[in-house]
Amino acid sequence: MTHPISPAASWLRLLLTLLLSVAVFHGYAQDPPGQCTVRDQRMYIELRKDMAPPALFAFIEKYGLEDLALDAFLKRNMQDSLRRRGWVVERNNAKEVILYRPLFAGADIGDPAQRLHLTAAPPEPVPVSSFGANRFRNKAPFTNRDSLVTFYLRGQTRAGNVLLAGSFTDWQNGALRMQKVDSGWIAQVRLAPGKYWYKFIVDGGWQVDADNLQQENDGRGNTNSVYFRPNRVFRLEGHAGARSVFLAGSFNNWRKDALALHRYAGGWILPVYLGEGTHLYKFVVDGQWLHDPANPDRMPDGHSGFNSVLRNGKPVHFNLAGFPNAKAVALAGNFNGWRGNEIFLTRTATGWTLPFVLGGGTYEYKFIVDGRWIADPANPLNTGGNGKGNSVLVVAPNHTFRLKGYAAAKNVAIGGDFNGWNKQSLPLRREGDDWVLALHLHPGKHRYKFYVDDKWILDPGNKLWEQNEFRTGNSVLWKEPIPQPLP
C-alpha cells in the first residue's frame, strides 16, 4: 500500500515536474492521451476518455497525482478529491476532460515577488479531523487525569516568564501562567475530549512546542502545535512476541504503518481522540491484518474478512425504496473514501435501510445496487442538480446562510470551498422574502458566493471578502471552534 501524499507536497511535486517538462509537451505533433501544461497563470490537466488504464496509471505516477483519484473521476465522475485540492472541472464530455488549478493566489497574480517563490509549498488550511493521536519526542505525551491535562515545556529554565496560550484560552487574551519545575515549565488545563491548538509564550516570544511532532497552519499564516485530548484507548491483548503492532482504519485512510501501538505488560495500547462517526479499523501485527478480537461489532471488509467497527454519536438513516430483486445494496461516500464493498444496507419489506453514524459535516454519497452506482432518488440535493451526480447530505448544521433583497429571484444556490464551488448541489429555500440554507461548517476559513439566477454575487450581508483569480472577489467567513463541554 502506497503512502498518501500531502496536498502541499503533491502540489509542489506537480509544479516542479511541469516546469521541467513543459517544453516537451509543446513539441508534440499531435495531442497525447494525457498531458499537463502551464498557461494563463493556471496549471491544466487534459485527459482523453479513451485513455488506456496502463497509460492513465503511468501518467498519474509521473506527475504525482495519486491524491486526485483521477480513475474514479473518469469512471464515475467522482470529484471530491479534485475539489478538495482546488481543481476546477473546465470540460467533461464523452471524449475528454480538462481540469485546471490557479498557479498563484488571485490577489498575488500581479505581484512579481510571488513568481520568485515557486518552490514554496502553499499554506495548508486547518484540516478537518474526527481522529487524532499525539506524537511527541524527547518527552512523554501530556498526562491526562480526570480531564486535567498537564502541558509541559521541556527546558528553557532560564526564562523569567512563560505562558501557555491556545484555542482553549482564546489565545493571548486568557493565556495561562506556567509554573517552573526542575526540568522545565508546566500548566494544568481542564479539557474535554477533542482537538486543540496551542503555543508557548516565553519572555514575550511565541514558539511552538519543539517536542510535539503535530503542527498545523491555521489558515492565517500561523503555525501552531496540536494536542488531542484522548477519549478512546485501542488495546490488543497478548501478542507478546510481535515486533510491531499498528492501528489502521477509515480514520487514517487505512495507512498500515502510521499509528504504532505501544507495548505494555498485557499487550499493546494506543490512546486516541475519536470524534463522532462510524469508524472501521483493524490491527496490523507484523504485517498481518486482523480485526479486534475484543470488539463484537464488525462489518464485511470485501475480502472475505471483517473490519471492526466503532460508532460514536446518533445514526443517520439511509433508506432506498424498492429494488426487491437486488442481491446486495451498499453505501459509499466521501465519509469512507468511496469504498463500495464495506457498508451494506439491510433488506426490509419495502426496500433497504441502514442506520449509520456520521459526525457533523456536508457529505456526498451514492448507493451501489448489485454493482450499479445510483444517486439517492429520494434526496433532491445532488452535485449534478439533476439526480445524475452524487447525493448530498448535511448533518448537524451549525451555520445558516441568508440572502436578503432578492425576493424576485427564481433560483438561488450557494457555492464555496466547502462544496467545490458547485452551483447546483446546495440550493437555498425561500423563507418569506429571504433565501436560507443551513450547513455544517468546520472551524477555519471559508470562501463562498451566492448563485442567483445564473449569476454569481458576493454576500451583501457580509462585509468580509477577498480578491480571487477572476478579479470578482469571494465572500469570506471564519468559523471558530466551539468549546467542548467538560464531561
Short mmCIF file of C-alpha atoms in Angstrom, two decimals:
data_model
loop_
_atom_site.label_atom_id
_atom_site.label_comp_id
_atom_site.label_asym_id
_atom_site.label_seq_id
_atom_site.Cartn_x
_atom_site.Cartn_y
_atom_site.Cartn_z
CA MET A 1 0.00 0.00 0.00
CA THR A 2 1.48 3.33 -1.01
CA HIS A 3 1.64 6.23 1.40
CA PRO A 4 -0.73 9.14 0.68
CA ILE A 5 1.00 12.35 -0.40
CA SER A 6 0.11 15.55 1.45
CA PRO A 7 -1.70 18.18 -0.66
CA ALA A 8 1.18 20.63 -0.32
CA ALA A 9 3.80 18.07 -1.31
CA SER A 10 1.69 16.81 -4.19
CA TRP A 11 1.12 20.36 -5.48
CA LEU A 12 4.82 21.17 -5.25
CA ARG A 13 5.86 17.93 -6.94
CA LEU A 14 3.46 18.52 -9.84
CA LEU A 15 4.54 22.14 -10.25
CA LEU A 16 8.24 21.29 -10.36
CA THR A 17 7.65 18.42 -12.80
CA LEU A 18 5.68 20.72 -15.07
CA LEU A 19 8.32 23.41 -15.05
CA LEU A 20 10.89 20.82 -16.10
CA SER A 21 8.78 19.22 -18.80
CA VAL A 22 6.54 21.93 -20.25
CA ALA A 23 8.78 22.34 -23.28
CA VAL A 24 8.41 18.66 -24.10
CA PHE A 25 4.64 18.92 -24.38
CA HIS A 26 4.83 21.84 -26.75
CA GLY A 27 6.87 19.63 -29.07
CA TYR A 28 4.15 17.01 -29.67
CA ALA A 29 2.99 16.71 -33.28
CA GLN A 30 -0.42 15.57 -32.05
CA ASP A 31 -2.20 15.66 -28.71
CA PRO A 32 -1.13 12.81 -26.40
CA PRO A 33 -3.84 10.89 -24.45
CA GLY A 34 -2.90 12.85 -21.32
CA GLN A 35 -0.89 15.96 -20.64
CA CYS A 36 -0.16 18.65 -18.05
CA THR A 37 0.54 22.23 -19.08
CA VAL A 38 1.03 25.67 -17.55
CA ARG A 39 -0.67 28.61 -19.26
CA ASP A 40 -2.65 31.75 -18.36
CA GLN A 41 -1.49 31.59 -14.72
CA ARG A 42 -3.06 28.14 -14.39
CA MET A 43 -1.99 24.51 -14.33
CA TYR A 44 -4.01 22.26 -16.64
CA ILE A 45 -4.60 18.51 -16.76
CA GLU A 46 -6.05 17.23 -20.04
CA LEU A 47 -7.14 13.60 -20.44
CA ARG A 48 -8.87 11.67 -23.20
CA LYS A 49 -11.73 9.43 -22.08
CA ASP A 50 -10.40 6.53 -24.19
CA MET A 51 -7.06 6.58 -22.36
CA ALA A 52 -5.99 3.02 -21.59
CA PRO A 53 -5.68 2.16 -17.86
CA PRO A 54 -1.91 1.44 -18.03
CA ALA A 55 -1.33 4.82 -19.68
CA LEU A 56 -3.52 6.56 -17.08
CA PHE A 57 -1.67 4.97 -14.15
CA ALA A 58 1.70 5.84 -15.69
CA PHE A 59 0.50 9.43 -16.16
CA ILE A 60 -0.67 9.61 -12.53
CA GLU A 61 2.62 8.24 -11.22
CA LYS A 62 4.75 10.54 -13.40
CA TYR A 63 3.12 13.72 -12.12
CA GLY A 64 2.40 12.60 -8.55
CA LEU A 65 -1.39 12.82 -8.91
CA GLU A 66 -2.29 9.84 -6.72
CA ASP A 67 -4.32 12.01 -4.31
CA LEU A 68 -6.70 13.26 -7.03
CA ALA A 69 -8.42 9.88 -7.64
CA LEU A 70 -8.47 10.51 -11.41
CA ASP A 71 -9.50 6.93 -12.16
CA ALA A 72 -12.65 7.30 -10.00
CA PHE A 73 -13.36 10.63 -11.68
CA LEU A 74 -13.11 9.20 -15.20
CA LYS A 75 -15.18 6.10 -14.36
CA ARG A 76 -17.88 7.53 -12.07
CA ASN A 77 -17.49 11.32 -12.19
CA MET A 78 -16.45 11.45 -8.51
CA GLN A 79 -14.93 14.88 -7.98
CA ASP A 80 -14.37 15.01 -4.21
CA SER A 81 -10.59 14.65 -4.23
CA LEU A 82 -10.28 17.13 -7.10
CA ARG A 83 -12.40 19.82 -5.48
CA ARG A 84 -10.77 19.43 -2.04
CA ARG A 85 -7.42 20.23 -3.63
CA GLY A 86 -8.61 23.28 -5.56
CA TRP A 87 -9.06 21.78 -9.05
CA VAL A 88 -11.87 23.01 -11.30
CA VAL A 89 -13.52 20.89 -14.00
CA GLU A 90 -13.50 23.08 -17.10
CA ARG A 91 -14.68 20.45 -19.58
CA ASN A 92 -16.15 16.98 -19.14
CA ASN A 93 -17.73 15.38 -22.20
CA ALA A 94 -17.77 11.97 -23.83
CA LYS A 95 -14.32 12.46 -25.38
CA GLU A 96 -12.18 14.41 -22.93
CA VAL A 97 -11.82 16.16 -19.59
CA ILE A 98 -9.92 19.35 -18.83
CA LEU A 99 -9.06 20.36 -15.25
CA TYR A 100 -7.26 23.44 -14.01
CA ARG A 101 -6.00 24.99 -10.82
CA PRO A 102 -4.76 28.60 -10.37
CA LEU A 103 -0.98 28.79 -10.27
CA PHE A 104 -0.95 31.80 -7.93
CA ALA A 105 -3.43 33.10 -5.38
CA GLY A 106 -5.78 35.57 -7.03
CA ALA A 107 -4.62 38.62 -5.13
CA ASP A 108 -0.98 37.81 -5.88
CA ILE A 109 -1.13 37.27 -9.65
CA GLY A 110 0.15 40.74 -10.35
CA ASP A 111 2.81 40.63 -7.67
CA PRO A 112 6.22 39.87 -9.28
CA ALA A 113 7.62 38.82 -5.93
CA GLN A 114 5.25 35.85 -5.85
CA ARG A 115 6.83 34.47 -9.02
CA LEU A 116 10.11 34.05 -7.16
CA HIS A 117 8.61 31.58 -4.68
CA LEU A 118 7.51 28.73 -6.91
CA THR A 119 9.26 26.15 -4.75
CA ALA A 120 7.49 27.18 -1.54
CA ALA A 121 4.53 24.99 -0.62
CA PRO A 122 1.29 26.96 -0.19
CA PRO A 123 -0.06 27.28 3.35
CA GLU A 124 -2.28 24.40 4.30
CA PRO A 125 -5.75 25.02 5.69
CA VAL A 126 -6.52 23.61 9.08
CA PRO A 127 -7.53 20.05 8.27
CA VAL A 128 -10.80 18.73 9.50
CA SER A 129 -10.26 15.76 11.76
CA SER A 130 -12.51 13.37 13.65
CA PHE A 131 -9.45 11.44 14.76
CA GLY A 132 -6.06 12.19 16.22
CA ALA A 133 -3.15 10.61 18.06
CA ASN A 134 -0.39 12.54 19.78
CA ARG A 135 3.22 12.22 18.64
CA PHE A 136 5.94 13.58 20.92
CA ARG A 137 9.71 13.20 21.00
CA ASN A 138 12.08 13.74 23.94
CA LYS A 139 9.14 13.70 26.35
CA ALA A 140 6.05 11.62 27.08
CA PRO A 141 2.59 12.78 25.95
CA PHE A 142 0.94 15.20 28.37
CA THR A 143 -0.57 13.42 31.35
CA ASN A 144 -4.35 13.36 31.48
CA ARG A 145 -6.20 12.59 34.70
CA ASP A 146 -9.91 13.29 35.25
CA SER A 147 -9.95 15.76 32.30
CA LEU A 148 -7.00 17.67 33.77
CA VAL A 149 -4.21 17.88 31.17
CA THR A 150 -0.69 18.86 32.25
CA PHE A 151 1.09 20.81 29.48
CA TYR A 152 4.85 20.60 29.75
CA LEU A 153 7.56 22.76 28.15
CA ARG A 154 10.90 21.00 28.42
CA GLY A 155 13.97 23.06 29.35
CA GLN A 156 14.25 26.87 28.99
CA THR A 157 14.68 27.11 32.77
CA ARG A 158 16.49 30.45 32.45
CA ALA A 159 13.32 32.13 31.17
CA GLY A 160 11.67 34.60 33.51
CA ASN A 161 8.05 34.32 32.39
CA VAL A 162 6.35 31.52 30.42
CA LEU A 163 2.70 31.46 29.37
CA LEU A 164 0.53 28.80 27.73
CA ALA A 165 -1.87 30.09 25.06
CA GLY A 166 -4.21 28.19 22.79
CA SER A 167 -7.64 27.69 21.34
CA PHE A 168 -8.79 26.79 24.88
CA THR A 169 -7.65 30.17 26.33
CA ASP A 170 -8.77 32.46 23.50
CA TRP A 171 -5.05 32.62 22.81
CA GLN A 172 -3.25 35.57 24.42
CA ASN A 173 -6.42 37.02 25.95
CA GLY A 174 -6.59 34.22 28.50
CA ALA A 175 -3.03 32.88 28.44
CA LEU A 176 -2.13 30.81 31.48
CA ARG A 177 1.00 31.38 33.54
CA MET A 178 3.16 28.25 33.65
CA GLN A 179 4.90 27.04 36.79
CA LYS A 180 8.65 26.45 36.79
CA VAL A 181 9.83 22.95 37.72
CA ASP A 182 13.30 21.38 37.79
CA SER A 183 13.24 20.36 34.10
CA GLY A 184 11.00 22.99 32.52
CA TRP A 185 7.54 24.50 32.90
CA ILE A 186 4.06 23.07 33.48
CA ALA A 187 0.45 24.28 33.43
CA GLN A 188 -2.72 22.32 34.04
CA VAL A 189 -5.86 22.80 31.93
CA ARG A 190 -9.22 21.07 32.19
CA LEU A 191 -10.17 19.93 28.68
CA ALA A 192 -12.97 17.88 27.15
CA PRO A 193 -12.00 15.26 24.55
CA GLY A 194 -11.12 16.91 21.27
CA LYS A 195 -8.52 18.66 19.17
CA TYR A 196 -6.73 21.76 20.46
CA TRP A 197 -4.11 24.19 19.16
CA TYR A 198 -1.52 25.81 21.43
CA LYS A 199 1.78 27.70 21.73
CA PHE A 200 4.14 28.83 24.48
CA ILE A 201 4.96 32.50 25.11
CA VAL A 202 8.50 32.58 26.52
CA ASP A 203 9.55 36.03 27.80
CA GLY A 204 7.16 37.59 25.29
CA GLY A 205 8.20 35.43 22.32
CA TRP A 206 5.76 32.97 20.76
CA GLN A 207 7.03 29.47 19.98
CA VAL A 208 5.62 26.10 19.02
CA ASP A 209 6.29 23.04 21.14
CA ALA A 210 9.53 21.74 19.61
CA ASP A 211 8.93 18.27 21.10
CA ASN A 212 5.46 17.91 19.53
CA LEU A 213 5.53 16.47 16.01
CA GLN A 214 1.92 17.52 15.37
CA GLN A 215 1.77 21.05 13.90
CA GLU A 216 -0.72 22.85 11.66
CA ASN A 217 -1.17 26.13 9.86
CA ASP A 218 -4.34 27.89 10.96
CA GLY A 219 -5.08 29.42 7.54
CA ARG A 220 -3.98 32.86 8.78
CA GLY A 221 -0.26 32.23 8.40
CA ASN A 222 0.36 30.94 11.93
CA THR A 223 1.82 27.53 12.72
CA ASN A 224 0.53 26.03 15.96
CA SER A 225 1.18 22.85 17.90
CA VAL A 226 -1.73 20.39 18.08
CA TYR A 227 -2.83 18.36 21.08
CA PHE A 228 -5.53 15.67 21.05
CA ARG A 229 -7.24 15.04 24.38
CA PRO A 230 -7.94 11.28 24.09
CA ASN A 231 -11.32 9.70 24.66
CA ARG A 232 -10.63 6.19 23.38
CA VAL A 233 -7.91 3.63 24.05
CA PHE A 234 -7.24 0.92 21.46
CA ARG A 235 -5.93 -2.25 23.08
CA LEU A 236 -4.77 -5.54 21.66
CA GLU A 237 -4.20 -8.14 24.36
CA GLY A 238 -1.37 -10.63 24.06
CA HIS A 239 0.94 -10.86 21.01
CA ALA A 240 3.92 -10.52 23.32
CA GLY A 241 6.22 -11.91 20.65
CA ALA A 242 5.19 -9.37 17.99
CA ARG A 243 7.81 -6.95 16.75
CA SER A 244 5.29 -4.22 15.88
CA VAL A 245 1.56 -3.54 16.06
CA PHE A 246 -0.14 -0.74 14.14
CA LEU A 247 -3.68 0.62 14.01
CA ALA A 248 -5.23 1.31 10.59
CA GLY A 249 -8.74 2.34 9.67
CA SER A 250 -11.13 4.60 7.84
CA PHE A 251 -9.95 7.49 10.03
CA ASN A 252 -6.41 7.43 8.55
CA ASN A 253 -7.08 6.12 5.03
CA TRP A 254 -6.03 2.62 6.13
CA ARG A 255 -2.34 3.51 6.32
CA LYS A 256 -0.87 0.39 7.81
CA ASP A 257 2.31 1.80 9.36
CA ALA A 258 1.38 5.29 10.58
CA LEU A 259 -0.17 4.64 14.03
CA ALA A 260 2.08 2.49 16.19
CA LEU A 261 0.71 0.94 19.37
CA HIS A 262 2.95 0.90 22.45
CA ARG A 263 3.89 -2.28 24.24
CA TYR A 264 2.68 -2.73 27.83
CA ALA A 265 2.53 -5.64 30.27
CA GLY A 266 -0.70 -7.11 28.88
CA GLY A 267 -0.21 -6.39 25.18
CA TRP A 268 -0.35 -3.25 23.05
CA ILE A 269 -2.06 0.11 23.58
CA LEU A 270 -2.72 3.46 21.85
CA PRO A 271 -4.78 6.37 23.32
CA VAL A 272 -6.53 8.47 20.63
CA TYR A 273 -9.18 11.09 20.12
CA LEU A 274 -12.12 9.70 18.13
CA GLY A 275 -14.86 12.09 17.03
CA GLU A 276 -18.44 11.38 16.06
CA GLY A 277 -18.96 8.97 13.20
CA THR A 278 -18.68 5.35 12.17
CA HIS A 279 -15.08 4.20 12.28
CA LEU A 280 -13.81 0.97 10.72
CA TYR A 281 -10.43 -0.39 11.79
CA LYS A 282 -8.04 -3.33 12.08
CA PHE A 283 -4.76 -4.08 13.79
CA VAL A 284 -1.66 -4.83 11.73
CA VAL A 285 0.55 -7.28 13.65
CA ASP A 286 3.94 -7.82 11.99
CA GLY A 287 2.31 -7.03 8.64
CA GLN A 288 -0.73 -9.28 9.18
CA TRP A 289 -4.20 -7.68 9.31
CA LEU A 290 -6.70 -8.80 11.95
CA HIS A 291 -9.92 -7.46 13.38
CA ASP A 292 -10.23 -6.56 17.06
CA PRO A 293 -10.99 -9.80 18.94
CA ALA A 294 -12.42 -7.76 21.86
CA ASN A 295 -14.97 -5.90 19.70
CA PRO A 296 -18.01 -7.90 18.51
CA ASP A 297 -19.26 -5.09 16.20
CA ARG A 298 -17.99 -5.92 12.71
CA MET A 299 -18.67 -5.30 9.03
CA PRO A 300 -17.55 -7.32 5.99
CA ASP A 301 -14.30 -5.97 4.58
CA GLY A 302 -14.96 -7.06 0.99
CA HIS A 303 -12.12 -9.60 1.14
CA SER A 304 -13.87 -12.49 2.93
CA GLY A 305 -12.98 -10.99 6.29
CA PHE A 306 -14.25 -8.37 8.70
CA ASN A 307 -13.46 -4.84 9.83
CA SER A 308 -14.05 -3.92 13.45
CA VAL A 309 -16.48 -1.03 13.96
CA LEU A 310 -16.79 1.80 16.48
CA ARG A 311 -19.83 4.10 16.41
CA ASN A 312 -19.82 7.48 18.17
CA GLY A 313 -22.96 9.61 18.02
CA LYS A 314 -26.51 9.37 16.70
CA PRO A 315 -27.15 7.47 13.47
CA VAL A 316 -28.38 8.88 10.17
CA HIS A 317 -30.88 6.57 8.47
CA PHE A 318 -30.15 5.83 4.82
CA ASN A 319 -33.16 4.36 3.03
CA LEU A 320 -33.64 3.12 -0.53
CA ALA A 321 -37.17 2.16 -1.57
CA GLY A 322 -37.82 -0.68 -3.99
CA PHE A 323 -35.25 -2.96 -5.65
CA PRO A 324 -36.85 -6.15 -4.24
CA ASN A 325 -34.85 -8.36 -6.59
CA ALA A 326 -31.44 -6.89 -5.74
CA LYS A 327 -28.95 -9.26 -4.16
CA ALA A 328 -26.98 -6.58 -2.32
CA VAL A 329 -27.14 -2.81 -1.78
CA ALA A 330 -24.10 -0.96 -0.47
CA LEU A 331 -23.42 2.62 0.59
CA ALA A 332 -20.32 4.62 -0.32
CA GLY A 333 -19.36 8.26 0.05
CA ASN A 334 -16.62 10.69 0.88
CA PHE A 335 -17.01 9.59 4.52
CA ASN A 336 -15.43 6.20 3.69
CA GLY A 337 -13.22 7.03 0.71
CA TRP A 338 -15.90 5.84 -1.76
CA ARG A 339 -15.15 2.21 -1.00
CA GLY A 340 -18.18 0.32 -2.27
CA ASN A 341 -17.58 -3.06 -0.66
CA GLU A 342 -17.67 -2.41 3.08
CA ILE A 343 -21.01 -0.77 4.12
CA PHE A 344 -24.16 -2.76 3.28
CA LEU A 345 -27.84 -1.97 3.74
CA THR A 346 -30.35 -4.42 5.20
CA ARG A 347 -33.39 -5.61 3.26
CA THR A 348 -36.83 -4.53 4.54
CA ALA A 349 -40.40 -5.18 3.37
CA THR A 350 -40.34 -2.04 1.22
CA GLY A 351 -36.69 -1.68 0.25
CA TRP A 352 -33.36 -1.30 2.03
CA THR A 353 -32.20 0.57 5.13
CA LEU A 354 -29.08 1.34 7.17
CA PRO A 355 -28.56 3.35 10.38
CA PHE A 356 -25.08 4.85 10.03
CA VAL A 357 -23.38 7.28 12.41
CA LEU A 358 -21.84 10.42 10.86
CA GLY A 359 -20.34 13.43 12.60
CA GLY A 360 -21.34 16.94 11.65
CA GLY A 361 -20.48 17.84 8.07
CA THR A 362 -21.63 18.02 4.46
CA TYR A 363 -21.27 14.66 2.74
CA GLU A 364 -21.66 13.14 -0.72
CA TYR A 365 -22.80 9.58 -1.24
CA LYS A 366 -24.32 7.01 -3.58
CA PHE A 367 -25.94 3.59 -3.34
CA ILE A 368 -24.46 0.58 -5.15
CA VAL A 369 -27.19 -1.82 -6.26
CA ASP A 370 -25.68 -5.10 -7.46
CA GLY A 371 -22.61 -3.20 -8.61
CA ARG A 372 -24.51 -0.30 -10.23
CA TRP A 373 -23.89 3.14 -8.70
CA ILE A 374 -27.01 5.31 -8.30
CA ALA A 375 -27.87 8.57 -6.55
CA ASP A 376 -30.46 8.57 -3.78
CA PRO A 377 -33.78 9.04 -5.64
CA ALA A 378 -35.43 10.43 -2.50
CA ASN A 379 -32.83 13.16 -1.96
CA PRO A 380 -33.22 16.37 -4.03
CA LEU A 381 -29.73 17.62 -3.09
CA ASN A 382 -27.34 16.45 -5.78
CA THR A 383 -23.97 17.63 -7.10
CA GLY A 384 -25.29 17.38 -10.66
CA GLY A 385 -28.51 19.19 -9.86
CA ASN A 386 -30.41 16.61 -11.90
CA GLY A 387 -30.02 13.39 -9.95
CA LYS A 388 -27.05 12.23 -12.03
CA GLY A 389 -24.32 13.40 -9.65
CA ASN A 390 -23.64 12.46 -6.04
CA SER A 391 -26.35 12.85 -3.44
CA VAL A 392 -25.60 15.50 -0.78
CA LEU A 393 -26.34 15.16 2.92
CA VAL A 394 -25.94 17.84 5.63
CA VAL A 395 -25.50 16.51 9.16
CA ALA A 396 -25.71 18.70 12.28
CA PRO A 397 -25.87 22.15 10.59
CA ASN A 398 -24.18 24.90 12.61
CA HIS A 399 -24.40 27.94 10.32
CA THR A 400 -27.31 29.45 8.39
CA PHE A 401 -26.63 31.39 5.20
CA ARG A 402 -29.25 34.02 4.46
CA LEU A 403 -29.65 36.18 1.35
CA LYS A 404 -31.86 39.24 1.65
CA GLY A 405 -33.10 41.58 -1.07
CA TYR A 406 -33.70 39.02 -3.82
CA ALA A 407 -37.38 38.24 -3.34
CA ALA A 408 -37.95 38.20 -7.11
CA ALA A 409 -35.21 35.64 -7.80
CA LYS A 410 -36.30 32.30 -9.22
CA ASN A 411 -33.38 30.16 -8.06
CA VAL A 412 -30.64 30.73 -5.51
CA ALA A 413 -27.78 28.40 -4.59
CA ILE A 414 -24.50 28.73 -2.75
CA GLY A 415 -21.05 27.65 -3.85
CA GLY A 416 -17.78 27.74 -1.97
CA ASP A 417 -14.68 25.86 -0.98
CA PHE A 418 -16.90 23.64 1.20
CA ASN A 419 -18.61 22.13 -1.89
CA GLY A 420 -16.05 22.66 -4.65
CA TRP A 421 -17.87 25.77 -5.91
CA ASN A 422 -20.65 23.59 -7.24
CA LYS A 423 -23.50 25.92 -8.23
CA GLN A 424 -26.12 23.15 -8.21
CA SER A 425 -25.60 20.96 -5.16
CA LEU A 426 -26.72 23.39 -2.40
CA PRO A 427 -29.90 25.27 -3.37
CA LEU A 428 -31.37 27.73 -0.87
CA ARG A 429 -35.06 27.64 0.06
CA ARG A 430 -37.33 30.63 0.12
CA GLU A 431 -38.33 31.88 3.56
CA GLY A 432 -40.62 34.88 3.13
CA ASP A 433 -38.59 37.35 1.06
CA ASP A 434 -35.29 35.75 2.08
CA TRP A 435 -33.37 32.72 0.85
CA VAL A 436 -31.82 30.46 3.51
CA LEU A 437 -29.73 27.31 3.85
CA ALA A 438 -28.28 25.67 6.97
CA LEU A 439 -24.91 23.92 6.58
CA HIS A 440 -22.30 22.39 8.82
CA LEU A 441 -19.03 24.33 8.55
CA HIS A 442 -15.84 23.06 10.11
CA PRO A 443 -13.59 25.50 12.01
CA GLY A 444 -11.46 27.70 9.79
CA LYS A 445 -11.74 29.96 6.77
CA HIS A 446 -14.45 29.53 4.15
CA ARG A 447 -14.80 31.33 0.80
CA TYR A 448 -18.19 31.43 -0.88
CA LYS A 449 -20.68 33.21 -3.16
CA PHE A 450 -24.37 33.05 -3.95
CA TYR A 451 -25.50 31.90 -7.40
CA VAL A 452 -28.66 33.88 -8.22
CA ASP A 453 -30.49 33.16 -11.47
CA ASP A 454 -27.30 32.09 -13.28
CA LYS A 455 -25.12 34.87 -11.84
CA TRP A 456 -22.51 34.74 -9.08
CA ILE A 457 -22.76 37.52 -6.47
CA LEU A 458 -20.98 38.37 -3.22
CA ASP A 459 -22.93 38.09 0.02
CA PRO A 460 -24.40 41.58 0.50
CA GLY A 461 -24.83 40.86 4.22
CA ASN A 462 -21.14 40.09 4.77
CA LYS A 463 -18.57 42.89 4.54
CA LEU A 464 -15.62 40.48 4.69
CA TRP A 465 -14.31 39.46 1.26
CA GLU A 466 -11.07 38.88 -0.63
CA GLN A 467 -9.94 39.01 -4.23
CA ASN A 468 -9.87 35.87 -6.38
CA GLU A 469 -8.10 34.87 -9.60
CA PHE A 470 -11.01 36.19 -11.70
CA ARG A 471 -10.88 39.63 -10.03
CA THR A 472 -14.54 39.22 -8.97
CA GLY A 473 -13.95 38.60 -5.26
CA ASN A 474 -15.22 35.97 -2.82
CA SER A 475 -17.07 36.46 0.43
CA VAL A 476 -15.13 35.14 3.44
CA LEU A 477 -16.44 33.55 6.61
CA TRP A 478 -14.36 32.42 9.59
CA LYS A 479 -15.89 29.66 11.68
CA GLU A 480 -14.38 29.49 15.13
CA PRO A 481 -14.14 26.23 17.10
CA ILE A 482 -16.99 25.66 19.53
CA PRO A 483 -15.74 25.00 23.07
CA GLN A 484 -16.44 21.40 24.08
CA PRO A 485 -18.33 20.82 27.35
CA LEU A 486 -16.38 19.06 30.04
CA PRO A 487 -17.52 15.53 30.93
#
